[in-house]
Amino acid sequence: MINTQVTHLSANILIVDDKPINLKVLSTILTKQGYKVRAVISGEMAITAAQTIPPDLILLDIKIPDIDGYEVCQQLKQHPATCHIPVIFLSALHDIANKVKAFQVGGVDFITKPFQLEEVLARVSTHLALKEARYQLQQLNLELEERVKQRTSDLEVAQKQLNYETFHDNLTQLPNRLLFLERVEGARKRNQEEETYLFAVLLLDLDRFKVINESDGHAVGDLLLIAVSRKLETLVGPTDTVARLGGDEFAILLDPIDDVNEALRMTQQIKTALTSKFPLQERSVFTSSSIGLALSLPTYQSAEEILRDADIAMSRAKQQGKGRYEIFNQQMHFQALQLLELETDLQHAIERQEFQVYYQPIMDLHQIKLVGFEALIRWPHPTKGYISPGKFIPVAEDTGLIIPIGQIVLNHVSSQIKTWQKQFPRTTVLKIGINLSSQQLKDPEIIKQIDRILEKNGLTSENLKVEITETLLVENTNFAAVLLRQLKERQIKICLDDFGTGYSSLSYLHQFPVDTLKIDQSFVNCIGKPEEKSEIIQSIITLAHNLGMDVVAEGIETQEQLTYLQSLQCDYGQGYFFNRPLSPEDVVKLLS
């Protein structure tokens, strides 16, 4: 509701009448009500007064000198400054025709003379209130329009931000996979339309990024990703695209290129640039990259196919030793399909329990007697025959399938030990070594699994030995320290497998509770040959004994190798000279 008191104090009323008595009476009564009143006696004066200081309301007589009230009202309604002023006609002309004409020229009301003051005041108050309401409504509309404009502007900004976030990586601000594929698709279509148009797609992955994340923390890892992003942006041209696809994986669209050599030069330049150090948080971080390169071909049907082939080439680069690049070819595609088929077969093998465990005897080299076995997994594929562990174990580790496979091996071994204990109760305790991959050891449930299996089969720590690789210790130092400590608390022996082929750092041998070193068969195979590595073997045995560890030599195949290892005081050995890996049935024959 409008506040009438506020309206009275602010309203300015213009009275137009040629009768002084009317002007005096109206002015007096309106002034007493708090209105500001001006009075004129002619039409021209009314128009001038209204245009000079526009009033809030006009009381207008029809019969006045010079021009009549109808003409005054018409002229006021035609002027922008006065067209919205409410006009109330006051006239003794009370016939219908005059009233209708008053409304036709723009009047809002008609009061017949002689007028009643109460009626005039009521009509004035009502029309001022209506005017105020119209003004308030107009202001509200203007405010709403302004809000709508602001809201529209905010929505446009939000939409732009949403579009940006949809197509860009939050951490590095580089284009993401969606935007990258969109641009590759545009290049692919142009390649099909223009015979001479060429482009290339690079997919690169930072080597050792996982190690940096785990050793220095994710904050340093993020800083490295940002630094690599900025470096890559400086290496490419203005029409090229650098994108982050996720994790430590980046993609580059070279668009266009003149020829294959240009793509190769750029790839080499990127590889070299990423080999340099990156200063982060007052320290330098070194990394390298494995890069896959796919060149434009009119046979490609989608951007995803091109990125897929670059990914295949990058995987090959990693397999070849990291810190290098590979160019995609069809042979890689064929091998990738084979790999995918192998992954599928592995999943089926887990479901169908196709895996078997064989046991290679480990011998005391001084007394030449059996002291234990190494458990080795075998996979007799129902249609493809035996598949080499060297072929399917890396795939299982990459896909995470090594976790359920490792569980199968643990169950097989523990059950088999229990069976042999019942069959040969007088046999000296046989210790069986189980290989655990880095993926298995990172499984937070691995210790609980070992505990459950030992308890379920009534076994002790004397029956089990865990074999791990050097890589796990070096690349996962903190994690490995916790895990090995938990194993030692259970008095489970720890063997470091393939020693001498990896980092061979004395620091971690002091740091971790390792019980046994295994000399890799590549050293044993050289005994008696021109490339003999006897000094290395002797150094490993001496080192192990000095640190209170025993030594197992792998791959013993000849009497000469055995004799030499005995002369160096090597503790244990395994290899075809003694026995190949045996099925459980053959182990029973051996124990018998």
Coordinates of C-alpha atoms in Angstrom, one line a residue:
M1 CA 0.0 0.0 0.0
I2 CA 1.2 3.5 -0.9
N3 CA 2.1 5.8 2.0
T4 CA -0.3 8.9 1.4
Q5 CA 1.6 11.1 3.9
V6 CA 4.8 10.7 1.9
T7 CA 2.8 11.3 -1.3
H8 CA 1.4 14.6 0.1
L9 CA 4.8 15.9 1.1
S10 CA 6.3 15.3 -2.3
A11 CA 3.4 15.9 -4.7
N12 CA 3.5 19.0 -6.9
I13 CA 0.0 20.0 -8.3
L14 CA -0.7 22.5 -11.1
I15 CA -4.2 24.1 -11.1
V16 CA -5.4 25.7 -14.4
D17 CA -8.6 27.8 -14.2
D18 CA -9.5 31.3 -15.3
K19 CA -11.7 31.9 -12.2
P20 CA -9.6 33.4 -9.3
I21 CA -12.1 32.1 -6.8
N22 CA -11.6 28.6 -7.9
L23 CA -7.9 28.9 -7.9
K24 CA -8.0 30.3 -4.3
V25 CA -10.3 27.7 -2.9
L26 CA -8.4 24.8 -4.5
S27 CA -5.0 26.2 -3.7
T28 CA -6.0 26.7 -0.1
I29 CA -7.4 23.3 0.6
L30 CA -4.6 21.4 -1.3
T31 CA -1.9 23.4 0.5
K32 CA -3.5 22.5 3.8
Q33 CA -3.2 18.8 2.8
G34 CA 0.5 19.2 2.4
Y35 CA 0.6 19.5 -1.4
K36 CA 2.8 22.0 -3.3
V37 CA 0.5 24.0 -5.5
R38 CA 1.0 26.2 -8.5
A39 CA -1.8 28.1 -10.3
V40 CA -2.2 29.5 -13.8
I41 CA -5.1 31.1 -15.6
S42 CA -4.5 30.3 -19.3
G43 CA -3.7 27.4 -21.6
E44 CA -0.4 28.7 -22.8
M45 CA 0.7 29.4 -19.2
A46 CA -0.3 25.9 -18.3
I47 CA 1.8 24.3 -21.1
T48 CA 4.8 26.5 -20.2
A49 CA 4.6 25.8 -16.5
A50 CA 4.2 22.0 -17.0
Q51 CA 7.1 21.8 -19.4
T52 CA 9.4 24.0 -17.2
I53 CA 8.8 22.1 -13.9
P54 CA 6.6 19.0 -14.7
P55 CA 4.0 18.7 -11.9
D56 CA 2.8 15.4 -10.4
L57 CA -0.8 16.1 -11.3
I58 CA -2.8 18.8 -13.2
L59 CA -6.3 20.0 -12.3
L60 CA -7.5 21.4 -15.7
D61 CA -10.5 23.5 -16.6
I62 CA -11.9 23.1 -20.1
K63 CA -13.0 26.7 -20.8
I64 CA -9.9 28.9 -20.3
P65 CA -8.5 31.8 -22.4
D66 CA -6.5 31.4 -25.6
I67 CA -6.7 27.6 -26.0
D68 CA -9.2 25.3 -24.3
G69 CA -8.3 22.5 -21.8
Y70 CA -8.7 19.8 -24.5
E71 CA -5.9 21.3 -26.6
V72 CA -3.7 21.8 -23.5
C73 CA -4.1 18.2 -22.6
Q74 CA -3.3 17.0 -26.1
Q75 CA -0.2 19.1 -26.3
L76 CA 1.0 17.9 -22.9
K77 CA 0.4 14.3 -23.9
Q78 CA 2.5 14.7 -27.1
H79 CA 5.6 16.0 -25.1
P80 CA 7.9 13.4 -23.6
A81 CA 8.5 15.3 -20.4
T82 CA 4.7 15.8 -19.7
C83 CA 3.0 12.9 -21.4
H84 CA 2.8 10.8 -18.2
I85 CA 1.3 13.6 -15.9
P86 CA -2.2 12.6 -14.9
V87 CA -4.8 15.3 -15.9
I88 CA -8.1 15.7 -14.0
F89 CA -10.6 17.8 -15.8
L90 CA -12.7 20.3 -13.7
S91 CA -15.6 21.7 -15.7
A92 CA -19.2 22.9 -15.6
L93 CA -19.7 21.1 -19.0
H94 CA -21.3 18.0 -17.6
D95 CA -22.8 16.4 -20.7
I96 CA -21.6 13.0 -21.8
A97 CA -20.0 14.3 -25.0
N98 CA -17.6 16.6 -23.1
K99 CA -16.7 13.9 -20.6
V100 CA -16.0 11.4 -23.4
K101 CA -13.8 14.0 -25.2
A102 CA -11.9 14.7 -22.0
F103 CA -11.0 11.0 -21.7
Q104 CA -10.2 10.8 -25.4
V105 CA -7.5 13.6 -25.2
G106 CA -5.8 11.9 -22.3
G107 CA -7.6 12.9 -19.1
V108 CA -7.7 10.4 -16.3
D109 CA -10.7 11.8 -14.5
F110 CA -13.6 14.3 -14.8
I111 CA -15.0 16.4 -11.9
T112 CA -18.1 18.4 -12.5
K113 CA -18.4 22.0 -11.3
P114 CA -19.5 23.1 -8.8
F115 CA -17.2 20.6 -7.2
Q116 CA -17.2 19.2 -3.7
L117 CA -13.8 19.7 -2.0
E118 CA -13.9 16.2 -0.4
E119 CA -14.4 14.7 -3.9
V120 CA -11.5 16.7 -5.3
L121 CA -9.2 15.7 -2.5
A122 CA -10.2 12.0 -2.9
R123 CA -9.7 12.1 -6.6
V124 CA -6.4 13.9 -6.3
S125 CA -5.2 11.4 -3.6
T126 CA -6.3 8.4 -5.7
H127 CA -4.6 9.5 -8.9
L128 CA -1.4 10.5 -7.1
A129 CA -1.4 7.1 -5.5
L130 CA -2.0 5.4 -8.9
K131 CA 0.8 7.5 -10.4
E132 CA 3.1 6.5 -7.5
A133 CA 2.1 2.9 -8.0
R134 CA 2.9 3.1 -11.7
Y135 CA 6.2 4.7 -10.9
Q136 CA 7.0 2.0 -8.4
L137 CA 6.0 -0.6 -10.9
Q138 CA 8.1 1.1 -13.6
Q139 CA 11.1 1.2 -11.2
L140 CA 10.5 -2.5 -10.3
N141 CA 10.4 -3.3 -14.0
L142 CA 13.7 -1.4 -14.6
E143 CA 15.2 -3.2 -11.6
L144 CA 14.0 -6.6 -12.9
E145 CA 15.4 -5.8 -16.4
E146 CA 18.7 -4.9 -14.8
R147 CA 18.7 -8.1 -12.8
V148 CA 17.8 -10.0 -15.9
K149 CA 20.7 -8.4 -17.8
Q150 CA 23.1 -9.1 -14.9
R151 CA 21.8 -12.6 -14.6
T152 CA 22.1 -13.1 -18.4
S153 CA 25.7 -11.7 -18.2
D154 CA 26.5 -14.0 -15.2
L155 CA 25.0 -17.0 -17.1
E156 CA 27.1 -16.1 -20.2
V157 CA 30.3 -15.9 -18.0
A158 CA 29.3 -19.2 -16.2
Q159 CA 28.6 -20.9 -19.6
K160 CA 32.0 -19.7 -20.9
Q161 CA 33.6 -21.0 -17.7
L162 CA 31.7 -24.3 -18.0
N163 CA 32.7 -24.6 -21.6
Y164 CA 36.3 -23.9 -20.7
E165 CA 36.3 -26.5 -17.9
T166 CA 34.6 -29.0 -20.1
F167 CA 37.4 -28.8 -22.6
H168 CA 40.4 -28.0 -20.4
D169 CA 42.4 -29.7 -17.7
N170 CA 42.0 -28.0 -14.3
L171 CA 45.6 -28.5 -13.2
T172 CA 47.6 -27.5 -16.3
Q173 CA 45.0 -25.4 -18.1
L174 CA 45.8 -27.4 -21.3
P175 CA 43.1 -28.7 -23.6
N176 CA 41.8 -32.1 -22.3
R177 CA 41.0 -35.3 -24.2
L178 CA 37.6 -34.0 -25.5
L179 CA 39.1 -30.8 -27.1
F180 CA 42.1 -32.7 -28.3
L181 CA 40.0 -35.3 -30.1
E182 CA 37.8 -32.6 -31.5
R183 CA 40.9 -30.9 -33.1
V184 CA 42.4 -34.2 -34.3
E185 CA 39.0 -35.0 -35.9
G186 CA 39.1 -31.7 -37.8
A187 CA 42.6 -32.5 -39.0
R188 CA 41.6 -36.0 -40.0
K189 CA 38.7 -34.7 -42.2
R190 CA 40.9 -32.1 -43.8
N191 CA 43.5 -34.9 -44.5
Q192 CA 40.8 -36.8 -46.4
E193 CA 39.8 -33.8 -48.4
E194 CA 43.2 -32.5 -49.3
E195 CA 45.8 -35.0 -50.6
T196 CA 48.8 -32.9 -49.6
Y197 CA 47.6 -32.1 -46.1
L198 CA 49.5 -33.9 -43.4
F199 CA 49.5 -33.9 -39.6
A200 CA 50.9 -36.1 -36.8
V201 CA 49.8 -37.1 -33.3
L202 CA 52.2 -37.6 -30.4
L203 CA 51.3 -39.4 -27.2
L204 CA 53.9 -39.1 -24.4
D205 CA 54.1 -40.5 -20.9
L206 CA 56.5 -39.3 -18.2
D207 CA 58.9 -42.1 -17.1
R208 CA 59.2 -42.6 -13.3
F209 CA 56.4 -40.1 -12.6
K210 CA 54.8 -42.6 -10.2
V211 CA 58.1 -42.9 -8.3
I212 CA 58.3 -39.1 -8.0
N213 CA 54.7 -39.0 -6.8
E214 CA 55.3 -41.6 -4.2
S215 CA 58.7 -40.4 -3.0
D216 CA 58.2 -36.6 -3.1
G217 CA 54.4 -36.3 -2.8
H218 CA 51.6 -35.4 -5.1
A219 CA 52.3 -31.7 -4.7
V220 CA 55.7 -32.0 -6.3
G221 CA 54.1 -34.3 -8.9
D222 CA 51.5 -31.6 -9.8
L223 CA 54.3 -29.0 -10.0
L224 CA 56.2 -31.3 -12.4
L225 CA 53.1 -31.7 -14.6
I226 CA 52.6 -28.0 -14.8
A227 CA 56.3 -27.4 -15.6
V228 CA 56.2 -30.0 -18.3
S229 CA 53.0 -28.4 -19.8
R230 CA 54.7 -25.0 -20.0
K231 CA 57.8 -26.6 -21.5
L232 CA 55.7 -28.4 -24.2
E233 CA 53.9 -25.2 -25.1
T234 CA 57.2 -23.5 -25.9
L235 CA 58.2 -26.3 -28.3
V236 CA 55.2 -26.3 -30.6
G237 CA 53.9 -23.9 -33.2
P238 CA 50.8 -21.6 -32.9
T239 CA 48.6 -24.0 -34.9
D240 CA 49.6 -27.1 -32.9
T241 CA 47.8 -28.4 -29.8
V242 CA 49.3 -29.6 -26.5
A243 CA 46.8 -31.5 -24.3
R244 CA 46.9 -33.4 -21.0
L245 CA 44.8 -36.6 -21.3
G246 CA 45.1 -37.5 -17.6
G247 CA 47.7 -38.5 -15.1
D248 CA 51.1 -38.0 -16.6
E249 CA 49.9 -38.6 -20.1
F250 CA 50.2 -35.7 -22.7
A251 CA 49.2 -35.5 -26.3
I252 CA 50.4 -33.2 -29.1
L253 CA 48.8 -32.5 -32.4
L254 CA 51.3 -31.2 -35.0
D255 CA 48.9 -29.5 -37.5
P256 CA 50.0 -29.2 -40.2
I257 CA 53.4 -30.7 -41.1
D258 CA 55.3 -30.5 -44.3
D259 CA 56.5 -34.1 -44.2
V260 CA 57.4 -37.0 -41.9
N261 CA 60.8 -35.7 -41.2
E262 CA 59.3 -32.6 -39.6
A263 CA 57.3 -34.8 -37.2
L264 CA 60.4 -36.8 -36.4
R265 CA 62.5 -33.7 -35.7
M266 CA 59.8 -32.3 -33.4
T267 CA 59.5 -35.7 -31.6
Q268 CA 63.3 -35.8 -31.0
Q269 CA 63.2 -32.2 -29.8
I270 CA 60.5 -32.9 -27.3
K271 CA 62.2 -36.1 -26.0
T272 CA 65.5 -34.1 -25.5
A273 CA 63.7 -31.2 -23.8
L274 CA 61.9 -33.5 -21.3
T275 CA 65.2 -35.2 -20.4
S276 CA 66.5 -32.0 -18.7
K277 CA 66.0 -31.2 -15.1
F278 CA 63.0 -29.3 -13.7
P279 CA 63.6 -27.0 -10.7
L280 CA 60.7 -27.6 -8.2
Q281 CA 60.5 -26.4 -4.6
E282 CA 64.2 -25.6 -4.2
R283 CA 65.2 -29.0 -5.7
S284 CA 65.7 -30.4 -9.2
V285 CA 63.5 -33.3 -10.5
F286 CA 64.7 -35.3 -13.4
T287 CA 62.5 -37.3 -15.7
S288 CA 62.2 -38.6 -19.3
S289 CA 59.4 -39.4 -21.6
S290 CA 58.3 -42.3 -23.7
I291 CA 56.7 -41.1 -26.9
G292 CA 54.4 -42.7 -29.5
L293 CA 54.0 -41.1 -32.9
A294 CA 51.1 -41.7 -35.3
L295 CA 51.2 -40.1 -38.8
S296 CA 48.1 -39.0 -40.7
L297 CA 46.6 -41.6 -43.1
P298 CA 43.4 -41.2 -45.2
T299 CA 42.4 -44.7 -44.0
Y300 CA 41.7 -43.5 -40.5
Q301 CA 37.9 -43.3 -39.7
S302 CA 38.0 -41.4 -36.4
A303 CA 40.3 -39.4 -34.2
E304 CA 40.1 -42.2 -31.6
E305 CA 41.8 -44.5 -34.0
I306 CA 44.7 -42.2 -34.4
L307 CA 45.1 -41.7 -30.7
R308 CA 44.9 -45.4 -30.2
D309 CA 47.7 -46.1 -32.6
A310 CA 49.9 -43.4 -30.9
D311 CA 49.2 -45.1 -27.6
I312 CA 50.3 -48.4 -29.0
A313 CA 53.5 -46.9 -30.3
M314 CA 54.1 -45.2 -26.9
S315 CA 53.6 -48.6 -25.1
R316 CA 56.2 -50.1 -27.4
A317 CA 58.6 -47.3 -26.6
K318 CA 58.2 -48.1 -22.9
Q319 CA 58.7 -51.8 -23.5
Q320 CA 61.9 -51.0 -25.4
G321 CA 63.4 -49.3 -22.3
K322 CA 61.7 -45.9 -21.9
G323 CA 63.2 -42.5 -22.7
R324 CA 62.6 -43.1 -26.4
Y325 CA 60.0 -42.8 -29.1
E326 CA 58.4 -45.2 -31.6
I327 CA 56.5 -44.7 -34.8
F328 CA 53.3 -46.6 -35.2
N329 CA 53.1 -49.3 -37.8
Q330 CA 50.5 -52.0 -38.6
Q331 CA 52.6 -54.7 -36.9
M332 CA 52.1 -52.9 -33.7
H333 CA 48.4 -52.9 -34.2
F334 CA 48.4 -56.6 -34.8
Q335 CA 50.5 -57.1 -31.6
A336 CA 48.1 -54.9 -29.7
L337 CA 45.1 -57.0 -30.8
Q338 CA 47.0 -60.1 -29.6
L339 CA 47.7 -58.4 -26.3
L340 CA 44.0 -57.6 -25.9
E341 CA 43.2 -61.3 -26.7
L342 CA 45.7 -62.4 -24.1
E343 CA 44.1 -60.1 -21.5
T344 CA 40.7 -61.7 -22.2
D345 CA 42.1 -65.2 -22.0
L346 CA 43.8 -64.3 -18.7
Q347 CA 40.4 -63.3 -17.2
H348 CA 38.9 -66.5 -18.4
A349 CA 41.8 -68.5 -17.0
I350 CA 41.2 -66.9 -13.6
E351 CA 37.5 -67.7 -13.7
R352 CA 38.2 -71.3 -14.8
Q353 CA 41.1 -71.9 -12.5
E354 CA 43.4 -72.9 -15.5
F355 CA 46.7 -72.1 -13.7
Q356 CA 49.0 -74.7 -12.3
V357 CA 51.9 -74.4 -9.9
Y358 CA 55.2 -76.2 -10.6
Y359 CA 58.0 -76.5 -8.1
Q360 CA 61.7 -76.2 -9.0
P361 CA 64.0 -77.8 -6.3
I362 CA 66.5 -75.7 -4.5
M363 CA 69.6 -77.6 -3.4
D364 CA 72.2 -77.2 -0.6
L365 CA 75.4 -76.9 -2.8
H366 CA 77.7 -78.3 -0.1
Q367 CA 75.7 -81.4 0.8
I368 CA 73.8 -81.7 -2.5
K369 CA 70.5 -82.2 -0.7
L370 CA 67.0 -80.8 -1.2
V371 CA 66.1 -77.9 1.0
G372 CA 63.1 -76.4 -0.7
F373 CA 61.4 -75.3 -3.8
E374 CA 60.6 -72.2 -5.8
A375 CA 56.9 -72.1 -6.8
L376 CA 56.5 -71.2 -10.5
I377 CA 53.2 -70.6 -12.2
R378 CA 52.2 -72.4 -15.4
W379 CA 49.3 -71.8 -17.7
P380 CA 48.2 -74.7 -19.9
H381 CA 45.8 -72.8 -22.2
P382 CA 43.0 -75.1 -23.4
T383 CA 43.6 -74.4 -27.1
K384 CA 47.0 -72.7 -27.3
G385 CA 49.0 -75.0 -25.1
Y386 CA 51.4 -73.8 -22.4
I387 CA 51.9 -70.0 -22.5
S388 CA 55.2 -68.7 -21.1
P389 CA 55.1 -66.8 -17.8
G390 CA 57.4 -64.3 -19.5
K391 CA 54.5 -63.5 -21.9
F392 CA 51.5 -63.4 -19.6
I393 CA 53.0 -62.2 -16.2
P394 CA 53.8 -58.7 -17.5
V395 CA 50.3 -58.4 -19.0
A396 CA 48.8 -59.5 -15.7
E397 CA 50.8 -56.9 -13.8
D398 CA 49.8 -54.1 -16.2
T399 CA 46.1 -55.0 -15.9
G400 CA 46.0 -55.7 -12.2
L401 CA 45.1 -59.4 -12.8
I402 CA 48.3 -60.4 -11.0
I403 CA 46.4 -59.8 -7.7
P404 CA 43.9 -62.7 -8.2
I405 CA 46.6 -64.8 -9.9
G406 CA 48.9 -64.3 -6.9
Q407 CA 46.0 -65.4 -4.7
I408 CA 45.6 -68.6 -6.7
V409 CA 49.3 -69.3 -6.3
L410 CA 49.3 -68.7 -2.6
N411 CA 46.3 -71.0 -2.2
H412 CA 47.9 -73.7 -4.3
V413 CA 51.2 -73.6 -2.5
S414 CA 49.8 -73.6 1.0
S415 CA 47.4 -76.4 0.2
Q416 CA 50.2 -78.4 -1.4
I417 CA 52.6 -78.0 1.6
K418 CA 49.9 -79.3 3.9
T419 CA 49.3 -82.3 1.6
W420 CA 53.1 -83.1 1.5
Q421 CA 53.4 -82.8 5.2
K422 CA 50.8 -85.4 5.7
Q423 CA 52.3 -87.7 3.0
F424 CA 55.9 -87.3 4.3
P425 CA 55.8 -86.5 8.0
R426 CA 59.4 -87.4 8.6
T427 CA 60.7 -85.2 5.8
T428 CA 62.7 -82.2 7.0
V429 CA 60.7 -78.9 6.8
L430 CA 60.7 -77.8 3.2
K431 CA 60.6 -74.1 2.5
I432 CA 58.8 -72.9 -0.6
G433 CA 59.6 -69.5 -2.2
I434 CA 56.7 -67.6 -3.7
N435 CA 57.4 -64.7 -6.1
L436 CA 55.3 -61.6 -5.3
S437 CA 55.1 -58.8 -7.8
S438 CA 55.1 -55.1 -6.9
Q439 CA 51.3 -55.0 -7.7
Q440 CA 50.7 -57.8 -5.2
L441 CA 52.9 -56.2 -2.5
K442 CA 51.0 -52.9 -2.9
D443 CA 47.7 -54.7 -2.2
P444 CA 46.7 -53.6 1.3
E445 CA 45.2 -57.0 1.9
I446 CA 48.4 -59.0 1.1
I447 CA 49.6 -59.5 4.7
K448 CA 46.1 -60.5 5.9
Q449 CA 45.9 -62.9 3.0
I450 CA 49.2 -64.6 4.0
D451 CA 48.1 -64.7 7.6
R452 CA 44.7 -66.3 6.7
I453 CA 46.3 -68.9 4.4
L454 CA 49.0 -69.9 6.9
E455 CA 46.3 -70.2 9.6
K456 CA 43.9 -72.1 7.4
N457 CA 46.4 -74.8 6.5
G458 CA 48.1 -74.9 9.9
L459 CA 51.5 -73.7 8.5
T460 CA 54.2 -71.7 10.0
S461 CA 56.6 -69.1 8.7
E462 CA 59.2 -71.8 8.2
N463 CA 57.2 -73.1 5.3
L464 CA 57.1 -69.9 3.3
K465 CA 59.7 -67.6 1.7
V466 CA 58.8 -64.4 -0.2
E467 CA 60.8 -63.5 -3.3
I468 CA 60.8 -59.9 -4.5
T469 CA 62.7 -57.9 -7.1
E470 CA 65.2 -55.0 -6.7
T471 CA 62.9 -52.7 -8.6
L472 CA 60.2 -52.9 -5.9
L473 CA 62.7 -51.8 -3.2
V474 CA 64.1 -48.9 -5.1
E475 CA 61.0 -47.5 -6.7
N476 CA 58.7 -48.0 -3.7
T477 CA 61.2 -47.4 -0.8
N478 CA 58.8 -46.2 1.9
F479 CA 56.1 -48.7 1.0
A480 CA 58.5 -51.6 0.8
A481 CA 60.0 -50.8 4.2
V482 CA 56.7 -51.1 5.9
L483 CA 55.7 -54.3 4.1
L484 CA 59.0 -56.1 4.7
R485 CA 58.9 -55.1 8.4
Q486 CA 55.5 -56.8 8.7
L487 CA 56.8 -59.9 7.0
K488 CA 59.8 -60.0 9.3
E489 CA 57.5 -59.7 12.3
R490 CA 55.9 -62.9 11.1
Q491 CA 59.5 -64.5 10.7
I492 CA 58.9 -65.0 7.0
K493 CA 62.2 -65.1 5.1
I494 CA 62.7 -62.5 2.3
C495 CA 64.7 -63.3 -0.8
L496 CA 65.9 -60.6 -3.3
D497 CA 65.4 -62.2 -6.7
D498 CA 67.6 -61.6 -9.8
F499 CA 70.2 -59.7 -7.9
G500 CA 72.8 -58.0 -10.0
T501 CA 70.6 -57.2 -13.0
G502 CA 69.0 -54.1 -11.6
Y503 CA 70.1 -51.2 -9.4
S504 CA 72.3 -53.3 -7.1
S505 CA 72.6 -50.5 -4.6
L506 CA 74.3 -51.3 -1.2
S507 CA 72.1 -48.6 0.5
Y508 CA 68.9 -50.6 0.3
L509 CA 70.6 -53.8 1.3
H510 CA 71.4 -52.1 4.6
Q511 CA 68.0 -50.5 4.8
F512 CA 65.8 -53.6 4.3
P513 CA 65.7 -56.9 6.2
V514 CA 66.7 -59.2 3.3
D515 CA 67.7 -62.8 4.2
T516 CA 68.8 -64.2 0.8
L517 CA 70.3 -62.9 -2.5
K518 CA 69.6 -64.8 -5.7
I519 CA 72.3 -64.5 -8.3
D520 CA 70.6 -64.1 -11.7
Q521 CA 71.2 -67.0 -14.2
S522 CA 72.7 -64.5 -16.7
F523 CA 75.8 -64.5 -14.5
V524 CA 75.8 -68.2 -13.9
N525 CA 75.5 -68.9 -17.6
C526 CA 78.8 -67.1 -18.3
I527 CA 80.8 -69.4 -16.1
G528 CA 83.5 -71.0 -18.2
K529 CA 82.8 -68.8 -21.2
P530 CA 84.9 -65.9 -22.7
E531 CA 82.5 -63.4 -21.2
E532 CA 82.8 -64.9 -17.8
K533 CA 81.6 -62.7 -15.0
S534 CA 83.2 -64.6 -12.1
E535 CA 84.2 -61.4 -10.4
I536 CA 80.6 -60.2 -10.1
I537 CA 79.5 -63.6 -8.8
Q538 CA 82.3 -63.6 -6.2
S539 CA 81.5 -60.0 -5.2
I540 CA 77.8 -60.8 -4.7
I541 CA 78.6 -63.9 -2.5
T542 CA 81.1 -62.0 -0.4
L543 CA 78.8 -59.1 0.0
A544 CA 75.9 -61.3 1.0
H545 CA 77.9 -63.2 3.6
N546 CA 79.3 -60.1 5.1
L547 CA 75.8 -58.8 5.6
G548 CA 74.6 -62.1 7.2
M549 CA 72.7 -63.3 4.1
D550 CA 72.8 -66.6 2.3
V551 CA 73.0 -66.9 -1.5
V552 CA 71.1 -68.9 -4.1
A553 CA 72.5 -69.3 -7.7
E554 CA 69.9 -69.6 -10.4
G555 CA 70.2 -71.5 -13.7
I556 CA 72.8 -74.1 -12.8
E557 CA 73.0 -76.4 -15.9
T558 CA 76.5 -77.9 -15.8
Q559 CA 79.0 -79.6 -13.5
E560 CA 81.5 -76.9 -14.2
Q561 CA 79.1 -74.2 -13.0
L562 CA 78.3 -76.2 -9.9
T563 CA 82.0 -76.8 -9.0
Y564 CA 82.8 -73.1 -9.5
L565 CA 80.0 -72.0 -7.3
Q566 CA 81.0 -74.5 -4.6
S567 CA 84.5 -73.1 -4.7
L568 CA 83.1 -69.6 -4.0
Q569 CA 81.1 -71.0 -1.0
C570 CA 77.7 -70.3 -2.7
D571 CA 75.1 -71.7 -0.3
Y572 CA 72.3 -72.9 -2.5
G573 CA 71.4 -73.4 -6.2
Q574 CA 68.7 -74.4 -8.6
G575 CA 68.6 -75.2 -12.2
Y576 CA 68.2 -77.9 -14.9
F577 CA 71.4 -79.6 -13.6
F578 CA 69.4 -80.7 -10.6
N579 CA 65.8 -80.7 -11.9
R580 CA 63.4 -78.8 -14.1
P581 CA 60.3 -77.3 -12.5
L582 CA 58.2 -80.3 -11.4
S583 CA 54.5 -81.0 -11.2
P584 CA 53.1 -81.8 -7.8
E585 CA 53.0 -85.5 -8.8
D586 CA 56.7 -85.4 -9.8
V587 CA 57.6 -83.8 -6.5
V588 CA 55.9 -86.7 -4.7
K589 CA 58.1 -89.1 -6.6
L590 CA 61.2 -87.0 -5.7
L591 CA 60.3 -86.9 -2.0
S592 CA 59.6 -90.6 -2.1

